[in-house]
Amino acid sequence: MSMAIEMTMGRILIDLSDDALQRLESLKQLRNLPRAELIREAVEQYLDRQSTSVIREALGLWGDGAEDGIEYERKLREEW
């Protein structure tokens, strides 16, 4: 038994350069998918990357684990 998931979608109009349209057409032929599906996929990937980078930037100093937060606080208090 197959179950289809219905998604409500809005429509937008976008302007793309001739080069982007040609590259999109090539990808359409290569992957045998409609342009709309390729564009949806690209937008989803872009939004996912943006969300991840916003979280990373919000973590600031501790985002890469370079310094322990408690150690940082101790150093600041020593300056007082």
CSV table of C-alpha atoms in Angstrom, one decimal:
chain,number,residue,atom,x,y,z
A,1,MET,CA,0.0,0.0,0.0
A,2,SER,CA,1.4,3.4,-1.0
A,3,MET,CA,0.7,6.5,1.0
A,4,ALA,CA,1.2,10.0,-0.6
A,5,ILE,CA,2.1,12.9,1.6
A,6,GLU,CA,0.3,16.1,0.4
A,7,MET,CA,2.3,19.3,0.7
A,8,THR,CA,0.7,22.7,0.3
A,9,MET,CA,2.9,24.9,-1.9
A,10,GLY,CA,3.0,28.5,-2.8
A,11,ARG,CA,4.2,29.9,-6.1
A,12,ILE,CA,6.8,32.5,-6.8
A,13,LEU,CA,8.3,34.1,-9.8
A,14,ILE,CA,12.1,34.4,-10.0
A,15,ASP,CA,14.5,35.9,-12.5
A,16,LEU,CA,17.6,33.9,-13.3
A,17,SER,CA,20.5,34.8,-15.5
A,18,ASP,CA,20.8,33.0,-18.9
A,19,ASP,CA,23.8,31.1,-17.6
A,20,ALA,CA,21.9,29.9,-14.5
A,21,LEU,CA,19.0,28.8,-16.8
A,22,GLN,CA,21.3,26.9,-19.1
A,23,ARG,CA,23.0,25.2,-16.1
A,24,LEU,CA,19.6,24.3,-14.6
A,25,GLU,CA,18.5,22.9,-18.0
A,26,SER,CA,21.6,20.7,-18.1
A,27,LEU,CA,21.0,19.5,-14.6
A,28,LYS,CA,17.3,18.8,-15.5
A,29,GLN,CA,18.5,16.6,-18.4
A,30,LEU,CA,21.1,14.8,-16.3
A,31,ARG,CA,18.9,14.0,-13.3
A,32,ASN,CA,15.6,13.6,-15.3
A,33,LEU,CA,13.7,15.9,-12.9
A,34,PRO,CA,11.5,18.9,-13.5
A,35,ARG,CA,13.2,22.3,-13.0
A,36,ALA,CA,10.7,23.1,-10.2
A,37,GLU,CA,11.9,20.1,-8.3
A,38,LEU,CA,15.6,21.1,-8.7
A,39,ILE,CA,14.9,24.6,-7.6
A,40,ARG,CA,12.9,23.4,-4.5
A,41,GLU,CA,15.8,21.1,-3.6
A,42,ALA,CA,18.3,23.9,-4.0
A,43,VAL,CA,16.2,26.3,-1.9
A,44,GLU,CA,15.8,23.7,0.9
A,45,GLN,CA,19.6,23.0,1.0
A,46,TYR,CA,20.3,26.7,1.1
A,47,LEU,CA,17.9,27.3,3.9
A,48,ASP,CA,19.3,24.4,5.9
A,49,ARG,CA,22.8,25.7,5.5
A,50,GLN,CA,21.7,29.2,6.6
A,51,SER,CA,20.0,27.8,9.7
A,52,THR,CA,23.2,25.9,10.6
A,53,SER,CA,25.5,28.9,10.1
A,54,VAL,CA,23.2,31.1,12.2
A,55,ILE,CA,23.4,28.6,15.1
A,56,ARG,CA,27.2,28.4,14.7
A,57,GLU,CA,27.5,32.2,14.8
A,58,ALA,CA,25.2,32.5,17.8
A,59,LEU,CA,27.5,30.2,19.8
A,60,GLY,CA,30.2,32.7,19.3
A,61,LEU,CA,33.4,32.0,21.3
A,62,TRP,CA,32.3,28.6,22.4
A,63,GLY,CA,31.0,27.4,19.0
A,64,ASP,CA,34.2,25.7,18.0
A,65,GLY,CA,34.9,24.4,21.5
A,66,ALA,CA,38.2,26.4,21.6
A,67,GLU,CA,37.7,27.6,25.2
A,68,ASP,CA,35.7,26.3,28.1
A,69,GLY,CA,33.1,28.8,29.2
A,70,ILE,CA,33.9,28.4,32.9
A,71,GLU,CA,37.6,28.9,32.2
A,72,TYR,CA,36.8,32.0,30.2
A,73,GLU,CA,34.7,33.4,33.1
A,74,ARG,CA,37.5,32.6,35.6
A,75,LYS,CA,40.0,34.6,33.5
A,76,LEU,CA,37.6,37.6,33.3
A,77,ARG,CA,37.1,37.6,37.1
A,78,GLU,CA,40.9,37.6,37.6
A,79,GLU,CA,41.0,40.9,35.7
A,80,TRP,CA,38.8,42.5,38.3
